[in-house]
Coordinates of C-alpha atoms and ligand atoms in Angstrom, one line a residue:
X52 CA 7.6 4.7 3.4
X53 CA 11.1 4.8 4.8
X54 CA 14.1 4.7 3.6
X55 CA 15.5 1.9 5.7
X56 CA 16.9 -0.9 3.8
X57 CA 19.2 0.5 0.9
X58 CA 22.5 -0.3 2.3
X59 CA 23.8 -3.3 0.5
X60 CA 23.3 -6.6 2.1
X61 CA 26.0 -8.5 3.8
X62 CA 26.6 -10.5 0.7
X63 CA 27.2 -7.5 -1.5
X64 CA 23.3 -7.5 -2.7
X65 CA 20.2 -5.6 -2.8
X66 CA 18.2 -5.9 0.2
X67 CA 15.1 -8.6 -0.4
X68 CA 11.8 -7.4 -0.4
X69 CA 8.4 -9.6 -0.5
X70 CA 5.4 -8.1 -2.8
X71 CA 2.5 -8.8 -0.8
X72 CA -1.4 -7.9 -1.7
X73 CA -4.4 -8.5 0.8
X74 CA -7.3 -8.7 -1.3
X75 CA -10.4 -7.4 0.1
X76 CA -14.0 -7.5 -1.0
X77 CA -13.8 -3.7 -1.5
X78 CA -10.3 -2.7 -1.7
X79 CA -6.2 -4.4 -1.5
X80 CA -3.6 -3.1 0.7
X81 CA -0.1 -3.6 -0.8
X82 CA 3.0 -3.4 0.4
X83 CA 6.7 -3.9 -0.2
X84 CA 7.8 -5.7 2.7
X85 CA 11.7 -6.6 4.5
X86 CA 11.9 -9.8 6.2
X87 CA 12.1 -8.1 9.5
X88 CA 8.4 -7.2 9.1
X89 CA 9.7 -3.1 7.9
X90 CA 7.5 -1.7 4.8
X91 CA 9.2 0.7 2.7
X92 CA 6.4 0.8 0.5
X93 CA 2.5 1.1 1.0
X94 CA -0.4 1.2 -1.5
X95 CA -4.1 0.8 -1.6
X96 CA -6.3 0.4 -4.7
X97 CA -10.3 -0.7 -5.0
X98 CA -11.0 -4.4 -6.0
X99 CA -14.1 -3.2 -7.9
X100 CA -15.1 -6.9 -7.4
X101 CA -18.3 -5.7 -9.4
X102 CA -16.3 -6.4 -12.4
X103 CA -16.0 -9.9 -12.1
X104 CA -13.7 -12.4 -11.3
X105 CA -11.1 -12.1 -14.6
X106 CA -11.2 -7.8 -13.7
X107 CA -9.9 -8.1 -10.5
X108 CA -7.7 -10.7 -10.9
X109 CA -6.1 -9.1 -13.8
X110 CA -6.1 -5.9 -11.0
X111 CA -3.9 -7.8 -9.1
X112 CA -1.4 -9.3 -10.8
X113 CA -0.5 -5.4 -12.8
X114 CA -0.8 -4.3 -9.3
X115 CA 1.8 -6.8 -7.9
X116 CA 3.9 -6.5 -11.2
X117 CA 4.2 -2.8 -10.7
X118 CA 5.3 -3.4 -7.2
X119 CA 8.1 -5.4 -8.5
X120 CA 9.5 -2.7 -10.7
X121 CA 8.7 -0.2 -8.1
X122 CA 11.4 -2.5 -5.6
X123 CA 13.8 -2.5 -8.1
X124 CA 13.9 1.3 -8.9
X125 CA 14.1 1.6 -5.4
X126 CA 17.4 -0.4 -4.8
X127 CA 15.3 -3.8 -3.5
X128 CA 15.6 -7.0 -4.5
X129 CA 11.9 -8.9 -4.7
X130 CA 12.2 -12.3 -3.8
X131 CA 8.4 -13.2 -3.7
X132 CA 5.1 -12.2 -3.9
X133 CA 2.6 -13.5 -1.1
X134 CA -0.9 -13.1 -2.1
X135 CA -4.3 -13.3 0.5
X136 CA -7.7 -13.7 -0.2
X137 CA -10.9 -14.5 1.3
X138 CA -12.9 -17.1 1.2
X139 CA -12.1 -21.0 1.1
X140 CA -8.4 -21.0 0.0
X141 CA -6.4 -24.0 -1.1
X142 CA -2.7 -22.9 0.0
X143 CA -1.1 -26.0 -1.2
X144 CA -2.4 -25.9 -4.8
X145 CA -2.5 -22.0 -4.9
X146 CA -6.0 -21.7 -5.6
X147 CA -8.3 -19.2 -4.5
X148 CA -11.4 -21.9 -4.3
X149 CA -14.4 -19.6 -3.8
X150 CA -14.7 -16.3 -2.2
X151 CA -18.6 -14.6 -2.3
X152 CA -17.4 -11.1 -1.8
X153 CA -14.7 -10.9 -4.5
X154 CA -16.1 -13.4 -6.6
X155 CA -13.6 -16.1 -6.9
X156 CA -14.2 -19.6 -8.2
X157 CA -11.1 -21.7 -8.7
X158 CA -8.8 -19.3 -9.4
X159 CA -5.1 -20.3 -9.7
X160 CA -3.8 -17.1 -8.6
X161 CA -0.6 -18.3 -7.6
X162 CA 0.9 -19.9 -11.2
X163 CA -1.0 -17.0 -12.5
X164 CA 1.3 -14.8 -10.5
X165 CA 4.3 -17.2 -11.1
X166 CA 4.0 -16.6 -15.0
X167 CA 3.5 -13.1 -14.9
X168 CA 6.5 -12.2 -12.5
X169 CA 8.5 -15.0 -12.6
X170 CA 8.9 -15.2 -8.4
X171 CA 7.8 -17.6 -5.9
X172 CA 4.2 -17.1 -4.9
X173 CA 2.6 -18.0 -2.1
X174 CA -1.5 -17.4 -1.6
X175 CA -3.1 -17.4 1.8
X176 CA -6.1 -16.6 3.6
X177 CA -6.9 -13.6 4.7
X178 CA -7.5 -14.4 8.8
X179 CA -4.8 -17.0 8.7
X180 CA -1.9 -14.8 7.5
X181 CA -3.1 -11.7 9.7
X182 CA -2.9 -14.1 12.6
X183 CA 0.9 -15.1 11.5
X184 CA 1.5 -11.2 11.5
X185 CA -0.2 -11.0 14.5
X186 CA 1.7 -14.0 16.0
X187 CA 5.5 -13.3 14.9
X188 CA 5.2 -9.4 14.6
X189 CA 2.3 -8.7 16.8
X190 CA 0.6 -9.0 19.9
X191 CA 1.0 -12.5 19.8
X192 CA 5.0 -12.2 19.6
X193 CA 7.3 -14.6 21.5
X194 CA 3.8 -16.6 22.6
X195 CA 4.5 -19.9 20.6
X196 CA 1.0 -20.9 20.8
X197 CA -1.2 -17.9 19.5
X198 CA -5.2 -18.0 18.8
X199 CA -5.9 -15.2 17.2
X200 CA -9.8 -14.1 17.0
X201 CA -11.3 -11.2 14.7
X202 CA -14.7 -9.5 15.2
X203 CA -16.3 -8.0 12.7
X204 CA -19.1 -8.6 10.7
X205 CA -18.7 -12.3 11.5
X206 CA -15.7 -14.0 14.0
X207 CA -12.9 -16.0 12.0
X208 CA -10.2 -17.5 13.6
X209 CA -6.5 -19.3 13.2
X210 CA -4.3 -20.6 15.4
X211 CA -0.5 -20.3 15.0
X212 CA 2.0 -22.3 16.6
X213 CA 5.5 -21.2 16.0
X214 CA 4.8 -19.2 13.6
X215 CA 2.5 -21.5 11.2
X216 CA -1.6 -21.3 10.8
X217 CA -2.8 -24.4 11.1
X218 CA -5.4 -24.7 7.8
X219 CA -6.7 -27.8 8.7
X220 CA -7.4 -31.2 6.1
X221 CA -9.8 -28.9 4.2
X222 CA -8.7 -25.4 4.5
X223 CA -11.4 -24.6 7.2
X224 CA -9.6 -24.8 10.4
X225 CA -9.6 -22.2 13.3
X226 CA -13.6 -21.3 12.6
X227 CA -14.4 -20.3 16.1
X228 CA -17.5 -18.0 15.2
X229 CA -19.1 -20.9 14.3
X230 CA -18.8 -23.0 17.5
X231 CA -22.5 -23.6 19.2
X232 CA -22.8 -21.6 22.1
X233 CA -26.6 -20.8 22.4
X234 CA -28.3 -24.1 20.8
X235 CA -31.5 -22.0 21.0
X236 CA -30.0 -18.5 19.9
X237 CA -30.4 -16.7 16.7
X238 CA -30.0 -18.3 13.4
X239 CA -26.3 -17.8 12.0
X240 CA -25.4 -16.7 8.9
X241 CA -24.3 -20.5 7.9
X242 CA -27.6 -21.5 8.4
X243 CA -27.2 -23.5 11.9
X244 CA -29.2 -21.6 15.3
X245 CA -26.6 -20.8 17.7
X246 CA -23.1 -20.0 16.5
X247 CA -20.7 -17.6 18.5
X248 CA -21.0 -14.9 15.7
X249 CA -24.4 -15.1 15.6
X250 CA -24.6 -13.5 19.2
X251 CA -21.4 -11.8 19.4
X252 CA -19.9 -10.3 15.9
X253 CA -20.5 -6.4 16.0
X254 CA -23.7 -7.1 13.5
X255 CA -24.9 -9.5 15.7
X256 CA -24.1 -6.5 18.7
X257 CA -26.3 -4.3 16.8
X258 CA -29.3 -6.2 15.7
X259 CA -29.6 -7.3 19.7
X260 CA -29.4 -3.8 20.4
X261 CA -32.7 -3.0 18.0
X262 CA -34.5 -5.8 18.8
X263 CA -34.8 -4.8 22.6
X264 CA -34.5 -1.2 22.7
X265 CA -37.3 -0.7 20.1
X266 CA -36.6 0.9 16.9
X267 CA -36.0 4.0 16.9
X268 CA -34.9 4.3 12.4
X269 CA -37.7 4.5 10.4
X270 CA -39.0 1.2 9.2
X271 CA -36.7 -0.5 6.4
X272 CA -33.2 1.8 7.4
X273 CA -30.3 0.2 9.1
X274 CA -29.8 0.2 12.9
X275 CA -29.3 2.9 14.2
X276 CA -26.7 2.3 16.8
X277 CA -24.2 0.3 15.4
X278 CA -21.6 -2.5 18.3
X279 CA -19.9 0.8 18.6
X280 CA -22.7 2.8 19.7
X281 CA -23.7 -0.2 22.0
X282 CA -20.9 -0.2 23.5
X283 CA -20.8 3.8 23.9
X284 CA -24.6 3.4 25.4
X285 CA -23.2 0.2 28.3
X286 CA -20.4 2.6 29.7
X287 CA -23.2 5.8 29.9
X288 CA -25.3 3.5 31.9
X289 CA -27.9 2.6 29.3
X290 CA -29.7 -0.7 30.8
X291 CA -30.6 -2.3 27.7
X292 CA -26.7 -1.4 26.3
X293 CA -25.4 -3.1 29.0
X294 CA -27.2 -6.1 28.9
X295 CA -26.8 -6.6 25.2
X296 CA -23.1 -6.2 26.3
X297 CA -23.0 -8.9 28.8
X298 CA -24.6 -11.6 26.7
X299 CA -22.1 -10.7 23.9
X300 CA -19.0 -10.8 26.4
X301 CA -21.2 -13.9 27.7
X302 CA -20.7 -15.8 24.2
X303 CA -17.5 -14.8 23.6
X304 CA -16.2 -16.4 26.9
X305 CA -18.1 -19.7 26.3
X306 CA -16.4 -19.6 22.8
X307 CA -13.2 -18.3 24.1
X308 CA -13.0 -21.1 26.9
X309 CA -13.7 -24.2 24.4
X310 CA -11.0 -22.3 22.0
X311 CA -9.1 -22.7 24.9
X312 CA -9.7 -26.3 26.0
X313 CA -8.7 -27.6 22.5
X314 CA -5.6 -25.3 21.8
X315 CA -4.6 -24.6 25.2
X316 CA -2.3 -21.4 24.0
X317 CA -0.9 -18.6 25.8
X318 CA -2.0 -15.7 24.3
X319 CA -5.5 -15.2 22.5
X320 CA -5.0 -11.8 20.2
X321 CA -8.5 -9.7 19.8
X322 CA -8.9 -7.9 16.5
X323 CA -11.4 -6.7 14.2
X324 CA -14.1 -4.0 14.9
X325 CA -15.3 -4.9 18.0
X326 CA -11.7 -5.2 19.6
X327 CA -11.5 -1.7 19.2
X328 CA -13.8 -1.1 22.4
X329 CA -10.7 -1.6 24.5
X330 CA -11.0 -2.6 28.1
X331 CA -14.8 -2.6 27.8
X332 CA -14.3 -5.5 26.5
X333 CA -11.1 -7.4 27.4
X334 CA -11.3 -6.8 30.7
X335 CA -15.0 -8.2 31.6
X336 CA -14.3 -11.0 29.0
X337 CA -10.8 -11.9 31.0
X338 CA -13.0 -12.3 34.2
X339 CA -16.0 -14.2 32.3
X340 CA -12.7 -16.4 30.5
X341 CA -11.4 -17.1 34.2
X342 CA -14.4 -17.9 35.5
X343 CA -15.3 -21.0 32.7
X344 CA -11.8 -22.2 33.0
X345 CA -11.2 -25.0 35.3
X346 CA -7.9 -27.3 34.7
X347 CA -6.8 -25.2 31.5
X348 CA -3.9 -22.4 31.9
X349 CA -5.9 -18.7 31.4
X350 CA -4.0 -17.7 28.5
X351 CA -3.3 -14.0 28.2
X352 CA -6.0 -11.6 26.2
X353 CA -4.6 -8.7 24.5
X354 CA -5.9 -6.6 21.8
X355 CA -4.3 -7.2 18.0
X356 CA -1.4 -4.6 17.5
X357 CA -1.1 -4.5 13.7
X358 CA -4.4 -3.2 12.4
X359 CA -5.4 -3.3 9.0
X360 CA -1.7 -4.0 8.2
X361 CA -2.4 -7.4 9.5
X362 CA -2.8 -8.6 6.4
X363 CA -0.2 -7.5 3.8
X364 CA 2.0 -8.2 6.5
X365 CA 1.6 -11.7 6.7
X366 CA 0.9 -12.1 2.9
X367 CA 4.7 -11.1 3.0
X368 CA 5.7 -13.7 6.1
X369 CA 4.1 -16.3 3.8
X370 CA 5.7 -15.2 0.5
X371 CA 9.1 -15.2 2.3
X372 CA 8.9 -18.4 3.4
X373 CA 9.3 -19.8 0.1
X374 CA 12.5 -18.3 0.1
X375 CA 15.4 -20.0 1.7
X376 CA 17.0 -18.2 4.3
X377 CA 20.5 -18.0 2.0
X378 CA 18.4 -16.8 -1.2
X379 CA 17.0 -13.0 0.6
X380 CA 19.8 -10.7 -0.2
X381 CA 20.4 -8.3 2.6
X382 CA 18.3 -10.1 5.0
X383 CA 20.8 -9.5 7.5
X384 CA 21.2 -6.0 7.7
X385 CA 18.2 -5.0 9.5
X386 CA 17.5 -7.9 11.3
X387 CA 16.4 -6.9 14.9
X388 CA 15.6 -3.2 13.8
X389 CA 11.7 -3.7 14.3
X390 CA 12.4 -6.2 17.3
X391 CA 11.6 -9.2 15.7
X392 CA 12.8 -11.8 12.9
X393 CA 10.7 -13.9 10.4
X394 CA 11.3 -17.5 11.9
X395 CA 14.1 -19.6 9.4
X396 CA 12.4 -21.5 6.9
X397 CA 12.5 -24.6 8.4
X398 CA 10.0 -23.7 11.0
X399 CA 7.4 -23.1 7.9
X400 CA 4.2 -25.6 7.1
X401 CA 1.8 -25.6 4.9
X402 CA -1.2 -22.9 5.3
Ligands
ZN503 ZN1 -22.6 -20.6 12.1

């Protein structure tokens, strides 16, 4: 928390603040947020999504309400609230449609939200609004065109262009983990044989890893090496390791490269678990990229710079798009301090 912000706004009012919640399958980061990206105000809580759907969305909205007074004990103004989820989310209605980890099933979180704290509300997926932080905030600043890849568990996508995530006719855009790289590889997790994440999330990473090394848990316990310890093993010299690396920075190129031919953007921003191996990954991925690219422009590979933050952050972006420019208090008065501005509202789309 800082203390940045409480000087009165160029039109004599508090400076604005968006309430912003990323909703996790097993806890929410939330945040009060300026529009210059500056969060005077961080808090995490569990989802508890074991409770059921009405639980945590009941979590949520005392969560984001308590926010709200917190801002205006603290000398802010909130302007809006900017919600994310998982899952399949319907931005334009404001419906979370279905999420399996926090248990959502046509949820209208955002008029929910409306009537409790009488703000504009915006709701958002979770990959798609970390990729807007990422884009206007993040390693993807000043880029324009921005695809922005996480590797986890699975590989999710979005590509931003000028500061909007593309969602696409039925909210499913920018799913790169599911492109067919291997047509005779492992079985994915959406049922098809194949997919990008099914040969290089950090699960797929590890189960690779088992299969040819041999195992070395006892029967019926979880690998043990997790992408982490692969990666670890490949830069010890560990055969195996590093072939199980190569075929993963193999996928990821072929998946990277068609990402490439249909977006063609300049920056492509690496998050998510495996990201965090560094140059043990960007830099033999940059060479394998280069190497499948023929007429298309290499774009530049960077690592994402926001973290976990990712998320609340561009829950906020979102919220504060709502808001006309002439309607955020203050908004002026720290402009520039963190290097960057949120785009005017007239660059905004639908996401
Ligand atoms: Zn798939």
């Amino acid at each position: 928390m800082t203390g940045r912000g409480h000087s009165p706004g160029g039109d004599g009012g508090r400076p604005a603040v968006a309430v912003a919640l990323d909703v996790g399958g097993t806890g929410m980061k939330c945040a009060l947020v300026r529009p210059d990206g500056t969060v005077v105000h961080a808090e995490r809580h569990p989802t508890d999504a074991g409770r059921g759907p009405e639980a945590v969305v009941a979590t949520i909205l005392d969560v984001a309400e308590g926010l709200a007074a917190r801002a205006h004990a603290t000398g802010f103004a909130p302007v809006a609230v900017g919600i994310a989820v998982p899952g399949v989310v319907d931005s334009t209605r404001g419906v979370a449609v279905w999420s399996a980890n926090v248990g959502f099933r046509d949820v209208p979180l955002r008029d929910l939200a409306v009537a409790r704290l009488g703000l504009p509300t915006a709701l958002g997926h979770d990959v798609r609004v970390g990729a807007l932080a990422e884009a206007r905030l993040g390693a993807g600043r000043d880029a324009g065109h921005v695809l922005f890849v996480a590797i986890g568990t699975g590989i999710a996508g979005a590509h931003v262009v000028d500061g909007s995530a593309a969602a696409g006719a039925h909210g499913a855009a920018g799913e790169i983990g599911h492109i067919l790289v291997r047509p005779d590889g492992p079985r994915c997790g959406c049922g098809r044989y194949g997919c990008l994440e099914s040969l290089a999330s950090a699960s797929a990473v590890a189960r690779r890893y088992a299969e040819l090394a041999g195992p070395e848990a006892p029967a019926g316990t979880a690998p043990a090496v997790d992408a982490a310890g692969v990666a670890c093993r490949a830069a010890a010299g560990d055969p195996v390791a590093g072939r199980v690396w190569r075929e993963a920075v193999d996928a990821l190129a072929d998946g990277l490269a068609t990402g490439q031919a249909l977006f063609d953007v300049r920056t492509i921003v690496l998050g998510g678990g495996l990201a965090r191996a560094g140059d043990q990954l960007l830099d033999p991925l940059r060479a394998a990229l280069r190497d499948r690219l023929t007429f298309h422009r290499e774009p530049r590979l960077v690592p994402a710079a926001l973290g976990d933050q990712a998320g609340c952050l561009g829950a906020a972006l979102l919220a504060l798009d709502t808001v006309p420019a002439d309607e955020k208090p203050g908004a002026q008065d720290s402009a520039g301090a963190a290097g960057s501005t949120v785009p005017p509202s007239d660059e905004r789309q639908e996401s």
